[in-house]
Each structure stands twice: as C-alpha cells, then as structure tokens.
Amino acid sequence: MNTNLKISNVTKIYPGCIANDNISLEFESGKIYALLGENGAGKSTLVKILSGVIIPDEGEIFLNKNILKLNSPIDAKKNDIGMVFQHFNLFETLSVFENLIIDSEETPENLKEKIQLIMKKYNFSINLDVPVLNLSAGQKQKVEIIRCLIRNPKVLIMDEPTSVLTEQETSELFLSLKKFSEEKILIIYITHKLKEVMKLCDEVAVMRRGKLVSVSKIKDENIESLATKMVGQNLKTIKKKKSSISSSEQLIKVTDLNFTSEDPFETNLENINFSVNRGECLGIAGISGNGQSELFQILSGEIISDKNSIKFSNNFIGDLNPQERREYLMAFSPEDRLEQAAIPQMKIFENVALNNFKSSNFFNNGLINENRIKEHSKKIISDFNVNTDNIELKSQFLSGGNLQKLIIGRELITSPDLLICFNPTWGLDVGAINYIHETLIKINDQNKSIILISTDTDELLKLSDKISVIHKGKLSKIMSADEVTSEKLGILMGGGEID
Amino acid sequence: MIVDINFIGLIITSIMASAVPLILASCGELITERSGVLNLGVEGMMIIGAISGFALMIVTGSLVIAVFGAMLAGVLISTIFAFLTQTLITNHVATGLALTIFGIGISAMIGKNFVGIPGKDFPILFESFKDAIPFLSPILFGHSIVFYFAFALPFLTNYFLKKTKIGLIVRAVGDSPDSASNQGINVRLVRYLCILYGGAMCGLAGAYLSMIYTPQWIENMTGGRGWIALALVVFSTWNPIKILVGAMIFGGLTIIQFHMQAVGVRIPVQFLTALPYIVTIIVLVVISRDSRKIRLSTPSSLGKSFYKDN
C-alpha cells in the first residue's frame, strides 16, 4: 500500500527565532527523501513535530489524506510513524531486549520471535541480553531501527543517522534503508552531509533559517548546487598546498605514552608514539570515544603523564600542567567549547584572561589589570573576525562559530609553536568552518604545527599532512595524507587492518 | 561463659528487629532513586511517620488506623517534595534536606503532648510456636506483621524491578528521562508515584519505631536511621537484596555494642556507640571501590531535574 505524508503550512516559533516558517511538503512512499540544511536550519524541529515530540504553533499534517493529531510521541507511534533520533533514545543500563519491550504490548515470547525475524531479514546480528552501553554506535542504531520496524511503520524518519557511524556502517545503513524503501516504507532522511544525499536519496528538500528553500529531484542537482542552496551563498573551496615548507625539525615527540584510567567509561591509551615536525599538521582520526579525549587531555596537561613521554622543543614536559605548557608556546582548543574552553557565565574579556601568561601582565600584584585584558580582547576580536564588538558580553551568548573563533584567537594571538585542537568545527555552520579551516592552514604556512584530533574525516583529509587513526586507545601507523582515502580511514576507524 | 543457643537466637532476633525500619525506609528510597529522584528527606519522613502513628494510636485507639495513617502521613509529606521537585523543578538535594528539617521540627511540635505516654501492645503472629523449636523458633515466630512484611520487601522489590513492566519503566525513567519521554512515558507521573511510594515506606518505618520497636514517643527518636537508610541504598548499589545484608550488618553492630556495654567491655562507651556508623561507612567505602559496578547500576539521572521542552 502506498503512503502519502503531507505537511501543510507548519509554523513553530520560539522566543527570538522562527524554527519553522510556514513549511509545506509532500512525501510519497517508495522514495527516499532528504531534508537538508545547516545546524539551526529547523530540520530537527520539523521532524520532532512529525514524531509528536514538539507540537507546532500552526499547520497540519496529513497521512493518506487523513488529518493527524500528533500531541505526543505515542500518537506518532500509533499512526505508524517511526523515528530514529540523532542522539539515541535508548536506555543505556537496560538490556537490548528490555529496551525493545518497554513500549510494546506483545508478550515477551512473541516479541522475541518478531525481533529474530527482523534481524534475519535484514542481516542484523545483535545480542539481545547485553546492556545497551556495551554496544557500538552502529549496533545501537540498529536497535533503534528494530524498535521502529517492530511496529511495521509506514514512515521512517532518520535524524542525522551517520554522524556516529564509520564509513562501513554507513554503507550498511544505506543498504538497509534502500531495502525498506523497496518495501514501501516512506523514508525521510535528515542530514547536512551533501555526499550522502547524492548517494542515497531520490528527492531533496533544502531548509535554511527555518524556511523551505527548494524541493527538487536529486538527478537535477549536484553537490555544488545543493551547497549553494543550503548556505545561501557561493562557497569558495579551500585547498591546502601540501607540505609547502618541508621542515625536518622535530617539534613534539611522544614516546611510549600509556594511560590507564580509573573511570570505566574512559578509554585506556596504549603505547602512543608519534612526532610532529615544524609546519606540519598531524591529523588523528577515529570514532568518538576511542581515546581522543584522553589523548587530548594528556597532550594539554589536564592529565599529567610520565615526564619523559612528551618531548616538546627539546624539553620533557609530560609532568607539566596546561599553564606551564603554554609558557613553552603550546596552545589548546578543547572539544567542548562551553564546558572546557570557555566559562559560559563569564564575559568575553574575562574568558580571554583565563589564558594567562607571565608576559601578558594581566594581573598586577594579585589585582586584575582590566584595561590590559580588554585591549588584548579587542585585538583578538578584530584579528579573528569574531562578530561582536561588545567584550562585556557573556560568552554563552556567542554563537558556536563566534565562540570557536574567539577561543582559537585567544590561543593563537600569542603565536604559539603548536596548536592542539579537538573537533574544532564540531556543530558549526559552513561559513564558520571555512574560516577555521583557513586559519589552521595559515598557521601551517607560518611554519607552526598543528595536532588536529577530529571525527570528521573530510576535515582531516583537507588539512592534514600526516594522518593516524585512533581505535580503542591505540594509534595506527602514521600515514602521509596523500596516500590515505576516506575508505581506508573508515576501515581503520572500525578496527580493521589495511595493507 | 556458657553459650546458650537460645540466647544467640534472641540476639539474632533483636538484630533483625532493629534492621526492620532500615529495610523499610531503604527499599522505599530505592524505588524513588531508581526513578532518578534523590530524596534526602528520609529522616524527616520517618519521624513524621513515627509521630503520626503514635499519635493516631493514642487518639483513635486503633492500630490499623495508626499504621495506615502513618503511611499516609509519609505520602503527604513526600507529596510536598514531589510537588517542589517535579512540578516546580527545585533542586533535589536542597529540597530533601529542607524536608528532613521540617519533619524533625513539626514532629517535635506535635509530639509535645505525647511525651511519657506509654504505647499499646502490638499483636504478634504465630505466638504459639514461639517455644516449639529451640534457637529457630524465636527467630521465625512471634513477630508483628510489619516485621514479616519488612523481610519480604527486598525480595518483592527485586521481583518488581526485574520482572514487571512497571518496574522496567521505573528503571528506564531513572536511566534516561529524555528517552523515556520521547517513548511516550509520562516521566513526571512515574517520578511522582515513586516519591509517594518512598514516602509511604518511610512512614511505615517510623511507625514501626514508635509503635512496635519502642512503643513510646521520644523527640528525635529516629536518631539518624534515615541517613543510614540513605547510605544503605548507595552501599547496596541500588540492589534490594544487598540492602537486607547491609541493614543486618548495621542492626547487628548496634545490638552487639549494647551487649558489649552491658558485659562491661573496657572500651569507651562513646566509641562503642559510634561503632555501627563507622563500620557501615568503612564497609561502604570498601564495597564502593568497584567504581565500574557502582556506575553501571547507578540510575544515570539520579538527582537531576527533568524539564520537558515544548
């Protein structure tokens, strides 16, 4: 049976922002639809309306010409609309089976049988009795999909499903989605990744700032045309001139670094060895949770390690704290901008003062030298294109992109020899990403070095001279960026071997 | 010294009796915490139960009304907590502490007129078997119905959490209220009910103290048992069966130090009185070393307020 889903004039307004501005769309089963847009374009709001999590201010939704009243997630379930959320909606400490039975009316025996059938049909293999927290991200997603399939959905909505998956897991997911589509399940695929849209979908709707910009067939589009629609302007493509300066002067060398955590949810690091030369960018790829955050904390001095394990411009610095490392001209940009890099309730210039050097004279005899800090902050804001002129603003009110520029600016204004950054463009819009990428390339051109820990493979391939992959706390061999492809990285990220 | 096995039986019985209020309060609090709510008002709810039970027993003369009245009083005072933390989204810790201070104060006020009045006898079950078998009989027979209920409760709680659908929902809410809400579970309702159930059990624990264990009203008669009950929930890693073990250790040490004082062991009395608390804390620390186990079984959302954004 064919399914027709129609969104008619849906509007949702939040204080200070129109998340969905009079959106109308129509979907037919048998096709895979992409809903494309940047962060904050309103696509998540729209699908949350479809799944009953958010109630729209205006507008109606029709399923097969019948009006749908979606006041809660239960209503969506009853009307055969299944949703796989970006941040999984699973109960980590419950077993897979408990997760599946909690919203099911069937007896345990019947349900088990049904799950086995679904797993067989789509070639899933998941142990139903283990707690969900022991599963990989790909397996968790399969549990979410099974949860939807149990109810024989007419509509399946996937919200940014590949952000946590490896290349291989992504292809597996695409195969499954195509199978579902052949079985007349209507699929709505939300993403900001253009490549995936081109590969998977039949039609694409582009959203920007809460408005629907265009609806078109994939065969009439290409990556550039979609990017322009999504961002609203033409983007210049950034390309790095690889190894423009060939330096053999070693800047940082990490030798036999080991880390055993007391916390069961952290990853232990095993035998980490690498070195970075001046003017080089070393990229470290990996799926999140494979030891990146521990490695970053050790490199930045949040976690103290063995003195001799880290050598930075001929000094052994493994036992120094972040402040002391900064004096040696290292700089750090942590992953979580609002929790680790900046203090949200503090003003911009106060956050700048946190990065305190002996030479910067921010403090005199224990008193704050406000004028000096403010002067310094203004310089950062103008040099690094932070879109505000109010340094008294609390940093929580800066957008992600501006905050990241401020943080990178704060770190770079002292012209450090090495910048270590962890997912610097995470969650940013394309414009801000471009700016950060340009800045990073500029640093390399000035013969400064970068260690870039990132989960974004494209970013790594674009910026790195050398790439290694971290998997379960172990670093793969270090490869030249020219010989690496995203497929190879994907295999290594999933724990496989190449060559 | 001749060791009389009947005497040992009696000691075990008194250990069990002193463990009863701890088991009741901990099992109630366990359900509350499993749903993600940290209610530090256990001591306050217990003492409200104690004075309500005692006062109702004296005023109405009915033990049944008194026991259920004490539970109802626990429910009522926990409703205040539930309303504040779930509807007005106040901080769990601060609200729970306030509840305890409130409970101790108001119980002292109501209790003024009941000081020095003797309590009533509470009927005991299986009295005729009491002397049938040496050693075992005093342990098994001749106790109040609340006593038997308390020793069944950990097993019932375990069954409830592991085998029933509602138990699964309680655990799910404690694990991730956001996911539960997206699944269509009414998180606030589940948490309300779990808080009220916890209140009822604490009320019953208090009533046991003032009506059965020491049938009289003394100001502040719970004497920190509520705090021990809270510690037991953590010490048990949210496992009702381990609560039983923990309560017996604490009860056992309380009784044994009494006997040591009576026998005249030359250890300062203050140290002996402090012994159960110290040992329970040490056991707690030792058992909590396995951080993995603790973190796996801790309700992930414990003590965090849940907002539903719309």
Tab-separated table of N, CA and C in Angstrom, chain B residues 136-216:
chain	number	residue	atom	x	y	z
B	136	LEU	N	15.623	-21.684	66.615
B	136	LEU	CA	14.929	-21.222	65.419
B	136	LEU	C	13.621	-20.505	65.715
B	137	SER	N	12.878	-21.046	66.688
B	137	SER	CA	11.542	-20.516	66.958
B	137	SER	C	11.506	-19.021	67.242
B	138	PRO	N	12.361	-18.535	68.156
B	138	PRO	CA	12.288	-17.093	68.425
B	138	PRO	C	12.654	-16.246	67.208
B	139	ILE	N	13.462	-16.848	66.304
B	139	ILE	CA	13.814	-16.079	65.103
B	139	ILE	C	12.623	-16.022	64.155
B	140	LEU	N	11.957	-17.176	63.993
B	140	LEU	CA	10.929	-17.253	62.963
B	140	LEU	C	9.559	-16.773	63.421
B	141	PHE	N	9.239	-17.004	64.704
B	141	PHE	CA	7.846	-16.786	65.108
B	141	PHE	C	7.724	-15.682	66.151
B	142	GLY	N	6.500	-15.221	66.298
B	142	GLY	CA	6.195	-14.275	67.362
B	142	GLY	C	6.581	-12.850	67.047
B	143	HIS	N	6.394	-12.451	65.808
B	143	HIS	CA	6.701	-11.068	65.453
B	143	HIS	C	5.465	-10.368	64.901
B	144	SER	N	5.584	-9.037	64.774
B	144	SER	CA	4.466	-8.269	64.230
B	144	SER	C	4.388	-8.476	62.724
B	145	ILE	N	3.258	-8.115	62.172
B	145	ILE	CA	3.081	-8.282	60.727
B	145	ILE	C	4.037	-7.380	59.947
B	146	VAL	N	4.371	-6.220	60.541
B	146	VAL	CA	5.293	-5.298	59.873
B	146	VAL	C	6.671	-5.943	59.730
B	147	PHE	N	7.079	-6.701	60.751
B	147	PHE	CA	8.348	-7.407	60.735
B	147	PHE	C	8.416	-8.367	59.544
B	148	TYR	N	7.375	-9.180	59.384
B	148	TYR	CA	7.386	-10.139	58.263
B	148	TYR	C	7.371	-9.414	56.925
B	149	PHE	N	6.581	-8.356	56.883
B	149	PHE	CA	6.498	-7.580	55.637
B	149	PHE	C	7.883	-7.029	55.268
B	150	ALA	N	8.592	-6.514	56.295
B	150	ALA	CA	9.896	-5.913	56.025
B	150	ALA	C	10.863	-6.937	55.429
B	151	PHE	N	10.828	-8.165	55.950
B	151	PHE	CA	11.780	-9.146	55.429
B	151	PHE	C	11.361	-9.725	54.083
B	152	ALA	N	10.095	-9.552	53.720
B	152	ALA	CA	9.679	-9.965	52.379
B	152	ALA	C	9.956	-8.861	51.361
B	153	LEU	N	9.985	-7.616	51.868
B	153	LEU	CA	10.021	-6.468	50.958
B	153	LEU	C	11.219	-6.442	49.993
B	154	PRO	N	12.447	-6.732	50.459
B	154	PRO	CA	13.555	-6.702	49.499
B	154	PRO	C	13.332	-7.645	48.321
B	155	PHE	N	12.774	-8.815	48.607
B	155	PHE	CA	12.545	-9.785	47.531
B	155	PHE	C	11.428	-9.306	46.598
B	156	LEU	N	10.379	-8.755	47.199
B	156	LEU	CA	9.290	-8.215	46.375
B	156	LEU	C	9.815	-7.070	45.496
B	157	THR	N	10.643	-6.208	46.099
B	157	THR	CA	11.176	-5.067	45.353
B	157	THR	C	12.027	-5.545	44.186
B	158	ASN	N	12.855	-6.560	44.476
B	158	ASN	CA	13.704	-7.124	43.437
B	158	ASN	C	12.869	-7.680	42.291
B	159	TYR	N	11.822	-8.423	42.650
B	159	TYR	CA	10.947	-9.004	41.635
B	159	TYR	C	10.271	-7.906	40.829
B	160	PHE	N	9.795	-6.892	41.544
B	160	PHE	CA	9.115	-5.771	40.895
B	160	PHE	C	10.025	-5.106	39.858
B	161	LEU	N	11.259	-4.838	40.260
B	161	LEU	CA	12.152	-4.112	39.359
B	161	LEU	C	12.585	-4.959	38.170
B	162	LYS	N	12.812	-6.252	38.420
B	162	LYS	CA	13.391	-7.071	37.359
B	162	LYS	C	12.354	-7.723	36.462
B	163	LYS	N	11.185	-8.058	37.043
B	163	LYS	CA	10.270	-8.910	36.282
B	163	LYS	C	9.003	-8.209	35.797
B	164	THR	N	8.681	-7.061	36.330
B	164	THR	CA	7.415	-6.462	35.912
B	164	THR	C	7.652	-5.303	34.954
B	165	LYS	N	6.632	-5.058	34.168
B	165	LYS	CA	6.687	-3.981	33.175
B	165	LYS	C	6.847	-2.625	33.864
B	166	ILE	N	6.079	-2.415	34.957
B	166	ILE	CA	6.163	-1.120	35.638
B	166	ILE	C	7.559	-0.933	36.215
B	167	GLY	N	8.137	-2.024	36.744
B	167	GLY	CA	9.499	-1.944	37.262
B	167	GLY	C	10.477	-1.529	36.169
B	168	LEU	N	10.283	-2.094	34.983
B	168	LEU	CA	11.129	-1.747	33.838
B	168	LEU	C	10.985	-0.266	33.510
B	169	ILE	N	9.746	0.227	33.565
B	169	ILE	CA	9.515	1.644	33.256
B	169	ILE	C	10.208	2.531	34.295
B	170	VAL	N	10.131	2.122	35.576
B	170	VAL	CA	10.805	2.902	36.627
B	170	VAL	C	12.303	2.973	36.340
B	171	ARG	N	12.899	1.833	36.009
B	171	ARG	CA	14.330	1.813	35.718
B	171	ARG	C	14.653	2.666	34.496
B	172	ALA	N	13.786	2.570	33.482
B	172	ALA	CA	14.024	3.329	32.252
B	172	ALA	C	13.998	4.831	32.532
B	173	VAL	N	13.037	5.262	33.352
B	173	VAL	CA	12.935	6.689	33.678
B	173	VAL	C	14.191	7.146	34.417
B	174	GLY	N	14.683	6.298	35.321
B	174	GLY	CA	15.889	6.661	36.061
B	174	GLY	C	17.119	6.678	35.175
B	175	ASP	N	17.128	5.821	34.174
B	175	ASP	CA	18.273	5.757	33.267
B	175	ASP	C	18.309	6.974	32.353
B	176	SER	N	17.222	7.246	31.680
B	176	SER	CA	17.199	8.394	30.773
B	176	SER	C	15.791	8.953	30.660
B	177	PRO	N	15.470	9.969	31.448
B	177	PRO	CA	14.128	10.541	31.383
B	177	PRO	C	13.815	11.115	30.002
B	178	ASP	N	14.837	11.615	29.298
B	178	ASP	CA	14.575	12.172	27.975
B	178	ASP	C	14.107	11.092	27.008
B	179	SER	N	14.836	9.965	26.992
B	179	SER	CA	14.436	8.868	26.115
B	179	SER	C	13.057	8.374	26.495
B	180	ALA	N	12.818	8.254	27.796
B	180	ALA	CA	11.529	7.743	28.256
B	180	ALA	C	10.417	8.655	27.788
B	181	SER	N	10.646	9.948	27.908
B	181	SER	CA	9.636	10.900	27.497
B	181	SER	C	9.387	10.806	25.993
B	182	ASN	N	10.467	10.653	25.224
B	182	ASN	CA	10.303	10.509	23.781
B	182	ASN	C	9.604	9.205	23.404
B	183	GLN	N	9.655	8.223	24.308
B	183	GLN	CA	8.945	6.969	24.066
B	183	GLN	C	7.490	7.080	24.488
B	184	GLY	N	7.111	8.226	24.996
B	184	GLY	CA	5.722	8.413	25.388
B	184	GLY	C	5.436	8.048	26.835
B	185	ILE	N	6.490	7.838	27.632
B	185	ILE	CA	6.263	7.556	29.050
B	185	ILE	C	6.108	8.887	29.787
B	186	ASN	N	5.135	8.963	30.678
B	186	ASN	CA	4.915	10.178	31.444
B	186	ASN	C	5.906	10.206	32.615
B	187	VAL	N	7.055	10.827	32.376
B	187	VAL	CA	8.159	10.802	33.336
B	187	VAL	C	7.731	11.403	34.677
B	188	ARG	N	7.034	12.526	34.607
B	188	ARG	CA	6.675	13.219	35.839
B	188	ARG	C	5.743	12.355	36.689
B	189	LEU	N	4.796	11.688	36.038
B	189	LEU	CA	3.863	10.832	36.775
B	189	LEU	C	4.597	9.677	37.442
B	190	VAL	N	5.482	9.026	36.682
B	190	VAL	CA	6.240	7.901	37.245
B	190	VAL	C	7.032	8.364	38.459
B	191	ARG	N	7.686	9.519	38.330
B	191	ARG	CA	8.502	10.014	39.436
B	191	ARG	C	7.645	10.401	40.632
B	192	TYR	N	6.506	11.025	40.376
B	192	TYR	CA	5.588	11.353	41.465
B	192	TYR	C	5.247	10.087	42.254
B	193	LEU	N	4.826	9.050	41.518
B	193	LEU	CA	4.389	7.822	42.187
B	193	LEU	C	5.527	7.192	42.973
B	194	CYS	N	6.731	7.207	42.414
B	194	CYS	CA	7.869	6.609	43.106
B	194	CYS	C	8.194	7.390	44.380
B	195	ILE	N	8.078	8.712	44.318
B	195	ILE	CA	8.337	9.535	45.506
B	195	ILE	C	7.294	9.227	46.580
B	196	LEU	N	6.013	9.138	46.182
B	196	LEU	CA	4.955	8.883	47.155
B	196	LEU	C	5.108	7.492	47.775
B	197	TYR	N	5.498	6.513	46.946
B	197	TYR	CA	5.723	5.179	47.493
B	197	TYR	C	6.848	5.218	48.525
B	198	GLY	N	7.933	5.905	48.185
B	198	GLY	CA	9.040	6.057	49.130
B	198	GLY	C	8.560	6.687	50.422
B	199	GLY	N	7.705	7.683	50.314
B	199	GLY	CA	7.159	8.347	51.491
B	199	GLY	C	6.360	7.383	52.356
B	200	ALA	N	5.549	6.542	51.701
B	200	ALA	CA	4.733	5.585	52.445
B	200	ALA	C	5.607	4.605	53.221
B	201	MET	N	6.672	4.121	52.578
B	201	MET	CA	7.548	3.157	53.247
B	201	MET	C	8.302	3.800	54.409
B	202	CYS	N	8.716	5.051	54.237
B	202	CYS	CA	9.406	5.751	55.329
B	202	CYS	C	8.429	5.985	56.481
B	203	GLY	N	7.189	6.310	56.153
B	203	GLY	CA	6.173	6.489	57.187
B	203	GLY	C	5.980	5.204	57.979
B	204	LEU	N	5.932	4.084	57.260
B	204	LEU	CA	5.775	2.788	57.916
B	204	LEU	C	6.980	2.482	58.810
B	205	ALA	N	8.169	2.808	58.298
B	205	ALA	CA	9.383	2.581	59.089
B	205	ALA	C	9.322	3.372	60.387
B	206	GLY	N	8.844	4.613	60.300
B	206	GLY	CA	8.713	5.438	61.501
B	206	GLY	C	7.695	4.861	62.469
B	207	ALA	N	6.562	4.415	61.920
B	207	ALA	CA	5.520	3.838	62.767
B	207	ALA	C	6.030	2.600	63.495
B	208	TYR	N	6.832	1.806	62.810
B	208	TYR	CA	7.410	0.615	63.446
B	208	TYR	C	8.221	1.017	64.678
B	209	LEU	N	8.989	2.089	64.537
B	209	LEU	CA	9.825	2.541	65.655
B	209	LEU	C	8.980	2.960	66.853
B	210	SER	N	7.951	3.789	66.614
B	210	SER	CA	7.221	4.375	67.742
B	210	SER	C	6.096	3.481	68.248
B	211	MET	N	5.690	2.475	67.456
B	211	MET	CA	4.556	1.646	67.869
B	211	MET	C	4.960	0.235	68.253
B	212	ILE	N	6.059	-0.271	67.675
B	212	ILE	CA	6.391	-1.679	67.900
B	212	ILE	C	7.762	-1.841	68.543
B	213	TYR	N	8.766	-1.170	67.985
B	213	TYR	CA	10.133	-1.376	68.448
B	213	TYR	C	10.322	-0.818	69.855
B	214	THR	N	10.027	0.454	70.042
B	214	THR	CA	10.000	1.054	71.387
B	214	THR	C	8.700	1.834	71.486
B	215	PRO	N	7.630	1.196	71.981
B	215	PRO	CA	6.299	1.809	71.894
B	215	PRO	C	6.161	3.047	72.779
B	216	GLN	N	6.691	4.133	72.340
B	216	GLN	CA	6.541	5.407	73.035
B	216	GLN	C	7.020	6.497	72.094
